[in-house]
Short mmCIF file of C-alpha atoms in Angstrom, two decimals:
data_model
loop_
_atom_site.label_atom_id
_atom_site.label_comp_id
_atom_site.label_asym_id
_atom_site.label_seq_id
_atom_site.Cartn_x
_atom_site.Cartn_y
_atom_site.Cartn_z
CA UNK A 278 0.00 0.00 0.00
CA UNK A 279 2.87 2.24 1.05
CA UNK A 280 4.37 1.82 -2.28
CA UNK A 281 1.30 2.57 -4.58
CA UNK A 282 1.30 5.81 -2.45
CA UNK A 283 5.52 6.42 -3.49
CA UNK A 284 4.34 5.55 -6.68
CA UNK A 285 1.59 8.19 -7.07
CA UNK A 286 3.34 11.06 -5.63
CA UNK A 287 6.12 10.48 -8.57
CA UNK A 288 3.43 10.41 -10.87
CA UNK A 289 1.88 13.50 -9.61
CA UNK A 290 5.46 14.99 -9.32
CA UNK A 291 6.85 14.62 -12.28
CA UNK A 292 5.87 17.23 -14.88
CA UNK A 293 5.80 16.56 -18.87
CA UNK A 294 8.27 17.63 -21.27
CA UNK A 295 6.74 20.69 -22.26
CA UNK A 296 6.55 22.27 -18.98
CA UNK A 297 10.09 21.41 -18.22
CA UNK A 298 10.78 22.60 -21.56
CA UNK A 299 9.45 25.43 -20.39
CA UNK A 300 11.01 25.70 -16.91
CA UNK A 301 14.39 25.68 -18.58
CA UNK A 302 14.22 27.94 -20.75
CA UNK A 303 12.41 30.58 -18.47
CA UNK A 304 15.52 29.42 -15.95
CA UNK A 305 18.53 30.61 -19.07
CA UNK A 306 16.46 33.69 -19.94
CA UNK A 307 16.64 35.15 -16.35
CA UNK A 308 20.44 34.11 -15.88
CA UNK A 309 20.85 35.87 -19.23
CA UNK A 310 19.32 38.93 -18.15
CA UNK A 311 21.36 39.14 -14.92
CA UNK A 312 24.69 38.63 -16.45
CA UNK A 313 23.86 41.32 -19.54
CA UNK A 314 22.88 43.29 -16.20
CA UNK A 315 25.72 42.86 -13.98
CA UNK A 316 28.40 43.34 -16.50
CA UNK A 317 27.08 45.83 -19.03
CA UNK A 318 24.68 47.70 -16.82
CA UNK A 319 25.26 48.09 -12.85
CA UNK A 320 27.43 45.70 -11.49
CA UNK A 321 26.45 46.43 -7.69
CA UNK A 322 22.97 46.27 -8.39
CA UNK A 323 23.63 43.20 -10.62
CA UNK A 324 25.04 41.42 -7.70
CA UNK A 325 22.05 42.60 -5.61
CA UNK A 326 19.80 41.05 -8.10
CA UNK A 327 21.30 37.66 -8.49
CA UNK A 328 21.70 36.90 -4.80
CA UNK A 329 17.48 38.33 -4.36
CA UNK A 330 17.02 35.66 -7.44
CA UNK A 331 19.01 33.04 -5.37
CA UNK A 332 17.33 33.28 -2.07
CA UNK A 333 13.60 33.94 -3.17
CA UNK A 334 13.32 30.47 -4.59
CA UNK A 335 14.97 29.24 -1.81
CA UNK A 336 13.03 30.87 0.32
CA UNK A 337 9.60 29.84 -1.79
CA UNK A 338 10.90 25.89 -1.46
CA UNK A 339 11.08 25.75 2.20
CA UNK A 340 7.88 27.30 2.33
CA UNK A 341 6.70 24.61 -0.21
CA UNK A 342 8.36 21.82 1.51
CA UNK A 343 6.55 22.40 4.97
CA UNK A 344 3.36 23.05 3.63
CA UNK A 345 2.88 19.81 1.82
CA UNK A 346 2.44 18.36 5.48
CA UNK A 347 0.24 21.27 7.06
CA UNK A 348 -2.86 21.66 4.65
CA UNK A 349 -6.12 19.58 4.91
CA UNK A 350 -8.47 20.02 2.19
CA UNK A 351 -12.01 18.90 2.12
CA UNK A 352 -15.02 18.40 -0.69
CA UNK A 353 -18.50 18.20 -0.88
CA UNK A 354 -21.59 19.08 -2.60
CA UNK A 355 -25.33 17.61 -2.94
CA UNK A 356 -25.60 13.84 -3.85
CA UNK A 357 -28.24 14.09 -6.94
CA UNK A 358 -28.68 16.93 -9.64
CA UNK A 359 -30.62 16.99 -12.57
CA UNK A 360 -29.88 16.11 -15.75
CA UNK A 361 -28.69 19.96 -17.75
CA UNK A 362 -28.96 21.19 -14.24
CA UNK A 363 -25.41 22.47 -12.64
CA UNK A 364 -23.87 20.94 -9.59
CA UNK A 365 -22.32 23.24 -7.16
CA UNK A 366 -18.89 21.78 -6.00
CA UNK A 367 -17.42 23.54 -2.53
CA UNK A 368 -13.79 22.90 -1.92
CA UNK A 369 -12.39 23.72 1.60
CA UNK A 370 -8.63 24.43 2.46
CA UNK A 371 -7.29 24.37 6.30
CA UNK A 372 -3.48 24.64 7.40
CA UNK A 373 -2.87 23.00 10.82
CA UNK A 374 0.14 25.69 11.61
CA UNK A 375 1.06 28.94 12.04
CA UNK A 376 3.45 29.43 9.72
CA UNK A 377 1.82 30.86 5.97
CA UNK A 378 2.25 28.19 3.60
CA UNK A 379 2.16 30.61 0.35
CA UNK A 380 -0.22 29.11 -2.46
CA UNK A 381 -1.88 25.64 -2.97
CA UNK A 382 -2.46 24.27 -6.24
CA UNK A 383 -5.94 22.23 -6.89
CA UNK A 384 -7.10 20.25 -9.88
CA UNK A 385 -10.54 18.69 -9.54
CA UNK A 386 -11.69 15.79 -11.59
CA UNK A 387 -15.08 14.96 -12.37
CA UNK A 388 -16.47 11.48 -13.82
CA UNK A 389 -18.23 11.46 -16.92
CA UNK A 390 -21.22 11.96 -16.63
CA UNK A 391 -20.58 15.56 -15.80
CA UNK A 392 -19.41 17.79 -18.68
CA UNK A 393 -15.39 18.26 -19.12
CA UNK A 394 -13.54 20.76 -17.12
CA UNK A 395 -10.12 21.43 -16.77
CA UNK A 396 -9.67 24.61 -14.69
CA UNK A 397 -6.86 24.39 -11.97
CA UNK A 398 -7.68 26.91 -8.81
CA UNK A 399 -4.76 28.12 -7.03
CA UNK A 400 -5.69 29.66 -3.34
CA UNK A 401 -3.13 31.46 -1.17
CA UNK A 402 -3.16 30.77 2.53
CA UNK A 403 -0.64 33.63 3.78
CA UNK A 404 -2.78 35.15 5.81
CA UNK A 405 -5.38 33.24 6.64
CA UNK A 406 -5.67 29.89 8.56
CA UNK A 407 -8.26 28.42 5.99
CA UNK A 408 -9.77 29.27 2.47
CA UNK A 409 -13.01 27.77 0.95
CA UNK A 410 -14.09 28.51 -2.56
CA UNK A 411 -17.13 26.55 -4.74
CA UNK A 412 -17.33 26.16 -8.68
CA UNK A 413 -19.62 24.52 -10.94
CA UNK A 414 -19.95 21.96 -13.66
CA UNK A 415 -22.29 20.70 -15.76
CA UNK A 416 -24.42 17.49 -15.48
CA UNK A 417 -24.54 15.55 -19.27
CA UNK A 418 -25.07 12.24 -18.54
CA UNK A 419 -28.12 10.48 -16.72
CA UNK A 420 -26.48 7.78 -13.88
CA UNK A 421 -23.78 7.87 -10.96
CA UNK A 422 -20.63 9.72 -11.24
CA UNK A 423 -18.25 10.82 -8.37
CA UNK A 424 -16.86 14.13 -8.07
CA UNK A 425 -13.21 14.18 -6.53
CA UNK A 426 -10.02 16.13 -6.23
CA UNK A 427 -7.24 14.89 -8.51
CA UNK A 428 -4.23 17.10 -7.46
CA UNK A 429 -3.61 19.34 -4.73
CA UNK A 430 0.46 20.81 -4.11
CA UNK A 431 2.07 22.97 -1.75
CA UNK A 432 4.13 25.63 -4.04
CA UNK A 433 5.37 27.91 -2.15
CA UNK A 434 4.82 31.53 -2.54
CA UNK A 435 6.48 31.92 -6.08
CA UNK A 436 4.43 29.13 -7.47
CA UNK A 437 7.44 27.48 -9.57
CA UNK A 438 7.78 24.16 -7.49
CA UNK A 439 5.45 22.33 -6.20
CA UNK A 440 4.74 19.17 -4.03
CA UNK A 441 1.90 16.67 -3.54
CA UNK A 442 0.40 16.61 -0.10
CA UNK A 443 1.51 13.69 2.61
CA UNK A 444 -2.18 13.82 3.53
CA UNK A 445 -4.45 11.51 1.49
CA UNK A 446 -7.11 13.57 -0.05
CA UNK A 447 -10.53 13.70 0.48
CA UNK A 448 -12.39 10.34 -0.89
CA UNK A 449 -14.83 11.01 -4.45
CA UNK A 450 -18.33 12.51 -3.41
CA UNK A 451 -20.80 10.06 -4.90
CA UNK A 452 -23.43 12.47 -7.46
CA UNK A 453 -26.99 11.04 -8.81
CA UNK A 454 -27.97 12.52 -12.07
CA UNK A 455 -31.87 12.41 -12.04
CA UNK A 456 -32.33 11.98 -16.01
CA UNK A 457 -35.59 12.43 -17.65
CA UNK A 458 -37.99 9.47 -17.16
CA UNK A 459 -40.44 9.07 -20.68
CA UNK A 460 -44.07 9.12 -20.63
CA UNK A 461 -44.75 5.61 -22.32
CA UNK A 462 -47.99 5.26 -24.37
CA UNK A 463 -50.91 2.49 -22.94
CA UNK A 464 -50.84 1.56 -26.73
CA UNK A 465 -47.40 0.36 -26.29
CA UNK A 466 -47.20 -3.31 -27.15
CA UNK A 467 -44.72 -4.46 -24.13
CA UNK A 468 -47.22 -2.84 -21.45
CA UNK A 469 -50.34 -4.35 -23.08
CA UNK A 470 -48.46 -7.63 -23.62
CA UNK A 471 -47.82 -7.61 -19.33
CA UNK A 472 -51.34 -6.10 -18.78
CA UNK A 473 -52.58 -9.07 -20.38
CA UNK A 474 -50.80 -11.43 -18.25
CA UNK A 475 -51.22 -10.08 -15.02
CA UNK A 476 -55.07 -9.59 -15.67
CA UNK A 477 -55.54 -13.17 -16.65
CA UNK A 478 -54.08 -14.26 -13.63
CA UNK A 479 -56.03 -11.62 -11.47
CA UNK A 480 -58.86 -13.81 -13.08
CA UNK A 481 -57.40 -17.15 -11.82
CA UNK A 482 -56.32 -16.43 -8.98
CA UNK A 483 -59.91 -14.49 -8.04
CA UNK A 484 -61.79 -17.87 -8.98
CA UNK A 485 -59.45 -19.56 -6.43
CA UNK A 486 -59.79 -17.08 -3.90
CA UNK A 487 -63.84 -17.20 -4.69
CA UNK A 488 -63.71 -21.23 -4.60
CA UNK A 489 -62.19 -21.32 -1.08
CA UNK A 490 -64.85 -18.83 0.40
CA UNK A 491 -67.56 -21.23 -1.37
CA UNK A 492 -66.32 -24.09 0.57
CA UNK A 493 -66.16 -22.07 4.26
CA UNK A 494 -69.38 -20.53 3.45
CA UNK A 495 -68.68 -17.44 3.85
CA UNK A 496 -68.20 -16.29 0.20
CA UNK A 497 -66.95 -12.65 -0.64
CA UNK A 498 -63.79 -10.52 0.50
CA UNK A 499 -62.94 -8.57 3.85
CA UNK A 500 -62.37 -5.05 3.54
CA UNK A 501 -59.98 -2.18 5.44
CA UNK A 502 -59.81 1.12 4.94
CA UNK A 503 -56.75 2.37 1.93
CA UNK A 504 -53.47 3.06 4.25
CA UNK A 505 -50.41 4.58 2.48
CA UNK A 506 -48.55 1.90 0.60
CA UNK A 507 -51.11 -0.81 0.11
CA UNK A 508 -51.26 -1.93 -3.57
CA UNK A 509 -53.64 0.10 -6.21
CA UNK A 510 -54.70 -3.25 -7.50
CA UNK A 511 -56.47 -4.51 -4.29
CA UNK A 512 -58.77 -1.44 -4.12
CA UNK A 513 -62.60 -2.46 -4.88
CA UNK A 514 -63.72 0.83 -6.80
CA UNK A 515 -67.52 0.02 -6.26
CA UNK A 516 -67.41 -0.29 -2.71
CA UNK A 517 -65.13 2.64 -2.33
CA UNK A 518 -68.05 4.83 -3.85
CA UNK A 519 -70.40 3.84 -1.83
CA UNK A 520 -68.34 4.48 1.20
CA UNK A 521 -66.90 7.66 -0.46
CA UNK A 522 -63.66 6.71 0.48
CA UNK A 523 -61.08 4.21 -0.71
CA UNK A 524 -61.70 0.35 0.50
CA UNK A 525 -58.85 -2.45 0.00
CA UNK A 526 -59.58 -6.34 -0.33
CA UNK A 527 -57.44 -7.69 2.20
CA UNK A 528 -57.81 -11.28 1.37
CA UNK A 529 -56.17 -10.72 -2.10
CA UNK A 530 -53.02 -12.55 -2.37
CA UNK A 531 -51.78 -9.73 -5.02
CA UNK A 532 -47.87 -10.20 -5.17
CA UNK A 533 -48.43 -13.49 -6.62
CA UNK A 534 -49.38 -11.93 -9.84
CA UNK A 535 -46.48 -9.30 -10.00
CA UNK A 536 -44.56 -8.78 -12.90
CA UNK A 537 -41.12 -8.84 -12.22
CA UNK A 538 -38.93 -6.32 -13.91
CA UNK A 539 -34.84 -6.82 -13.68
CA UNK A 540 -32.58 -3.87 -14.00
CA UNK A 541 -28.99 -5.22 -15.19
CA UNK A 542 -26.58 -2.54 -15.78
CA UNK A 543 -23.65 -4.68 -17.10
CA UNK A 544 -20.70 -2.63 -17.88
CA UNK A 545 -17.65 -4.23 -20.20
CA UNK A 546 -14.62 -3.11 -18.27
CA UNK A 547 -12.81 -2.68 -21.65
CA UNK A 548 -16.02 -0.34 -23.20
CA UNK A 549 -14.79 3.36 -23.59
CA UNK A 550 -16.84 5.14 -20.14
CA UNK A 551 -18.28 7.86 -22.25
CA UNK A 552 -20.25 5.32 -24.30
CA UNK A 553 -20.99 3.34 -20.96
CA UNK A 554 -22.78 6.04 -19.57
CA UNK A 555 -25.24 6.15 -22.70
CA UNK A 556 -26.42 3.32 -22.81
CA UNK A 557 -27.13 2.80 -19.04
CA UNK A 558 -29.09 6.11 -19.20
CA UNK A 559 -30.99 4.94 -21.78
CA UNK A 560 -32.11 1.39 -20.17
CA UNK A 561 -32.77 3.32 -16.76
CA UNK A 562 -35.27 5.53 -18.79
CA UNK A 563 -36.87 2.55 -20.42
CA UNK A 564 -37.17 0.68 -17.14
CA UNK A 565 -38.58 3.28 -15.19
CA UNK A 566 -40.90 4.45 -18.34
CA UNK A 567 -41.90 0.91 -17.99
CA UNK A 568 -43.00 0.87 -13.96
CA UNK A 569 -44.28 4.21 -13.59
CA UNK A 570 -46.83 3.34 -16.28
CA UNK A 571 -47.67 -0.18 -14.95
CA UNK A 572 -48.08 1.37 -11.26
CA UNK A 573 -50.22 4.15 -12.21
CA UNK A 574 -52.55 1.92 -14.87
CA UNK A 575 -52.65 0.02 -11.29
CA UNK A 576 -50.63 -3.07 -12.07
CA UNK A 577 -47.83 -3.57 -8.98
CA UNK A 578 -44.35 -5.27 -10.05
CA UNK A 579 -41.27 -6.02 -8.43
CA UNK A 580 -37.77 -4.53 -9.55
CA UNK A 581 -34.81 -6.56 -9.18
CA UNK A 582 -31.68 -4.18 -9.07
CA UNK A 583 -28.21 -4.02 -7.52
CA UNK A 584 -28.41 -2.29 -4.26
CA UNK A 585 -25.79 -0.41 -2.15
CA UNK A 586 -23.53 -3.34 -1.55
CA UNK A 587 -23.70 -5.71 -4.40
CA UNK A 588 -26.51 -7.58 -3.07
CA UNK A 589 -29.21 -8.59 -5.61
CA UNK A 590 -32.68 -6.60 -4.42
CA UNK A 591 -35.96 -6.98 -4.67
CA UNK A 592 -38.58 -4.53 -4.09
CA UNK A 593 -42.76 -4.45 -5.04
CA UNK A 594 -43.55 -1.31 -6.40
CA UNK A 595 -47.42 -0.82 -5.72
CA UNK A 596 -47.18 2.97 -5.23
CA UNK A 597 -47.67 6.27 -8.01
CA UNK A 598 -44.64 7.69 -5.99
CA UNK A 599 -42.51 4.76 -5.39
CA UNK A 600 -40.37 4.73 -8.62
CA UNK A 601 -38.62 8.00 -8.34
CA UNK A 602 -37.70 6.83 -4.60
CA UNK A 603 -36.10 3.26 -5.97
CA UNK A 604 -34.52 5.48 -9.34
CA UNK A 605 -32.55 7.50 -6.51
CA UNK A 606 -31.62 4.70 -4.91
CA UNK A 607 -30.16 3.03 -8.18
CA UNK A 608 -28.55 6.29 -9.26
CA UNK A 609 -26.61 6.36 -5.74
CA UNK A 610 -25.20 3.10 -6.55
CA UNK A 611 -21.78 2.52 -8.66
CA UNK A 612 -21.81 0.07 -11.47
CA UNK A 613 -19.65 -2.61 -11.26
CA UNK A 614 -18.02 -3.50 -14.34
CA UNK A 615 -18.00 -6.91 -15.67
CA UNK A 616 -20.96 -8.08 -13.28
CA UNK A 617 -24.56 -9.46 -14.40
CA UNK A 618 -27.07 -9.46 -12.08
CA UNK A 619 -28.21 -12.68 -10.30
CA UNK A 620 -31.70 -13.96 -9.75
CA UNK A 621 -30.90 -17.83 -8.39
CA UNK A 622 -31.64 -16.56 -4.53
CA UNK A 623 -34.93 -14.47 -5.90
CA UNK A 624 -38.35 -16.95 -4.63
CA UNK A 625 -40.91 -15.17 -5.29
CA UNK A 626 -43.79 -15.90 -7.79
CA UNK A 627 -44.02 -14.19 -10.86
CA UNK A 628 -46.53 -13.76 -13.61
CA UNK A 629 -44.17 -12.75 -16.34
CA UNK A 630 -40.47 -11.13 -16.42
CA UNK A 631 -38.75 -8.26 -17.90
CA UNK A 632 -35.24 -8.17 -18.30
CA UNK A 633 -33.39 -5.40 -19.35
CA UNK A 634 -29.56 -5.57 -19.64
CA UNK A 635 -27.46 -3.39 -21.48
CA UNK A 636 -26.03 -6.35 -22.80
CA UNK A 637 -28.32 -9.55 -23.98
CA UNK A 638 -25.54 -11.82 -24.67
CA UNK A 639 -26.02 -15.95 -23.84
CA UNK A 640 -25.32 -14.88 -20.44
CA UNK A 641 -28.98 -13.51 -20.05
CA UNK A 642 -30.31 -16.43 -21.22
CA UNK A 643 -28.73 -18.28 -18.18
CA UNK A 644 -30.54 -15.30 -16.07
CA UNK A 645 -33.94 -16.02 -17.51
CA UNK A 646 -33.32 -19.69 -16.78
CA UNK A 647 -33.57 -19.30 -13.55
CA UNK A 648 -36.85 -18.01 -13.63
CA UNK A 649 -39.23 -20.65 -13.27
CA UNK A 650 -42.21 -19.47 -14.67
CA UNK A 651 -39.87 -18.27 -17.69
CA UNK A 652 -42.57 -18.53 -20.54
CA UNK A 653 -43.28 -14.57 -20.37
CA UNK A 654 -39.67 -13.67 -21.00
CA UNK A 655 -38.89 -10.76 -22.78
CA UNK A 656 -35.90 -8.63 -22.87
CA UNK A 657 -35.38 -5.04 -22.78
CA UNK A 658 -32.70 -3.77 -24.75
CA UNK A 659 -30.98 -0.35 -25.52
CA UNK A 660 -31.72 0.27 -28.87
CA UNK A 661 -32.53 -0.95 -32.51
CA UNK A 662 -28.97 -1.76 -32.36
CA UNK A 663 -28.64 -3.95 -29.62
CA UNK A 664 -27.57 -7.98 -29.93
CA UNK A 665 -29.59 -10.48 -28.98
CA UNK A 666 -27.77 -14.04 -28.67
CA UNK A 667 -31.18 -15.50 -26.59
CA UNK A 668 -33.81 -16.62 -28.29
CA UNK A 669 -36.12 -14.71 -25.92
CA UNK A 670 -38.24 -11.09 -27.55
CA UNK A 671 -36.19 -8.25 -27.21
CA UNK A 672 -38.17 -4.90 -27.10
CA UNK A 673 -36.04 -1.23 -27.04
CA UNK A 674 -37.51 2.11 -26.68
CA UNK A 675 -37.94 4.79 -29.81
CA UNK A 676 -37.81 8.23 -29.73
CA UNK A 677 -41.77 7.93 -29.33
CA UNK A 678 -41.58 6.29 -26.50
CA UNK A 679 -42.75 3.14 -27.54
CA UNK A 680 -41.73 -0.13 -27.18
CA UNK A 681 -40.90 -1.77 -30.07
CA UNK A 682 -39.34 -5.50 -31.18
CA UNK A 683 -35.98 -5.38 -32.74
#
């Protein structure tokens, strides 16, 4: 560990060969100057000149020196930001001495889903014991990005050496862009394909429910008042009229005819990040497009996603305001490259399954294998574009916001 450290302060030390280039010749132009000066011009105040030359940077590396193990810097900002909204970064620099450390050098990096920047800020603690300063950048890119420094020197007060800080900086700040979720049309074909499903077995499973009331003789449902949460689905309009407020069946076994929707953002370790990011915005839009509509036409699912840890999740959505909670949760999590989901430890009972991956390769066909009820399969991919190497329906999003078969 202590050598990865060594090994990034070198890195972060050594400059390219333009700015030496740079440094060098700045370095013979000022020796030239003094010599033209001291022997062609004033000799005493030539002399003057070249020992002031001499000491100042000697003076500015000492300064640079102990100030690479006095400064604390800090970062934060607000964890989600919309999409062509900017984010407000606020950068904080402390020293822990007395002594003025001159100026400190900071480079911030940003992931990229955030729009490039490149500015370097350079903040001069002479005076004062500790600076703060805030700047902004641009969110591009719908998904989870970090925001980070990438630099930060000690360079004395002159500003022509510097050194990277003994103190490890501040870890990356983990940012949510909230992208735009679609509107998708009832006449889509994937929602009416699921409606379809779930309503026949609303059907069967109402029969069996009916059946077993026949045989204790007391034939019907029981009834509660609607409480925050319950499922849409189990609410019996008619008697809700009458009552003139809203009345829930609660003898309705309604998660066993959920649709089950998995989120898979797979990420190739060797794809380029910037097209990465594209295509995972894109399947979060279709996914969400896809359970806002079934929740508010009343139909609850389940989303399988990747939660904070790794761990495979499962959650029924059965609430109009449910799916922008679970999108921020998804958008606060990293992907991790190289990494399908799993659904061998999922149990519950499905009606039919929705898969979308941002990469439908043989290895999603394993996926909807374990599925047991896996003959409502379909896939959701990201675009016209995108293989398919299962033989299971693949559906992808237009610029209609449809759903339509590749």
């Amino acid at each position: 560990m202590e050598n990865k450290k060594k090994q990034r302060r070198v890195v972060l030390l050594g400059p390219n060969f333009a700015e030496s280039f740079k440094t060098v010749l700045a370095i013979l132009a000022t020796a030239f100057l003094l010599y033209i000066f001291t022997f062609y011009v004033d000799g005493e105040m030539g002399v003057i000149l070249i020992a002031f030359t001499v000491f100042a940077p000697l003076v500015s590396l000492l300064f640079a020196i102990y100030g690479r193990k006095r400064v604390k810097v800090g970062i934060n900002c607000d964890g989600y930001v919309k999409k062509g909204s900017t984010l407000t970064v606020n950068v904080t620099i402390e020293k822990t001495g007395f002594f003025p450390l001159g100026i400190i050098e900071i480079t911030p990096r940003a992931s990229e889903i955030f729009a490039p920047d490149d500015k370097v800020y350079r903040i001069s603690l002479v005076r004062s014991r500790s600076k703060s300063f805030s700047y902004s950048i641009k969110a591009v890119t719908g998904g989870n990005g970090e925001i980070a420094l990438d630099t930060v020197y000690s360079c004395g007060f002159l500003g022509l050496i510097r050194f990277a800080l003994t103190e490890e900086l501040p870890s990356p700040v983990s940012v949510g862009v909230i992208p735009e979720i679609p509107q998708i049309k009832t006449s889509s074909q994937l929602f009416r394909n699921i409606a379809d499903v779930v309503f026949t077995s609303d059907e069967e499973e109402e029969s069996d429910t009916t059946l077993m009331f026949s045989a204790n003789t007391s034939p019907g449902y029981e009834h509660r008042e609607y409480v925050q949460g319950d499922s849409l689905k189990r609410i019996n309009w008619k008697l809700s009229t009458k009552k003139n407020k809203l009345m829930v069946r609660l003898d309705e076994a309604a998660a066993s005819v959920q649709p089950m929707i998995v989120l898979d953002l797979y990420r190739n370790s060797t794809s380029a990040p910037e097209t990465a990011i594209l295509r995972e915005e894109q399947l979060i839009c279709s996914v969400f497009g896809l359970l806002t509509l079934l929740v508010k036409q009343g139909i609850a699912s389940t989303l399988i996603y990747r939660g904070a840890n790794g761990e495979v999740t499962a959650e029924s959505v059965d609430n109009p305001e449910y799916p922008q909670q679970l999108l921020l949760k998804i958008l606060a999590v990293k992907v991790i490259p190289d990494k399908h989901i799993r659904l061998e430890n999922y149990s519950g009972s499905i009606c039919a399954c929705v898969i979308a991956s941002t990469d439908c390769s043989e290895e999603i066909g394993a996926i909807a294998d374990s599925v047991r009820e896996n003959d409502n399969v379909s896939l959701i991919g990201v675009s016209r574009d995108s293989r398919n190497l299962t033989d299971l329906p693949m559906w992808y999003l237009d610029g209609d916001n449809n759903f339509k078969l590749v």
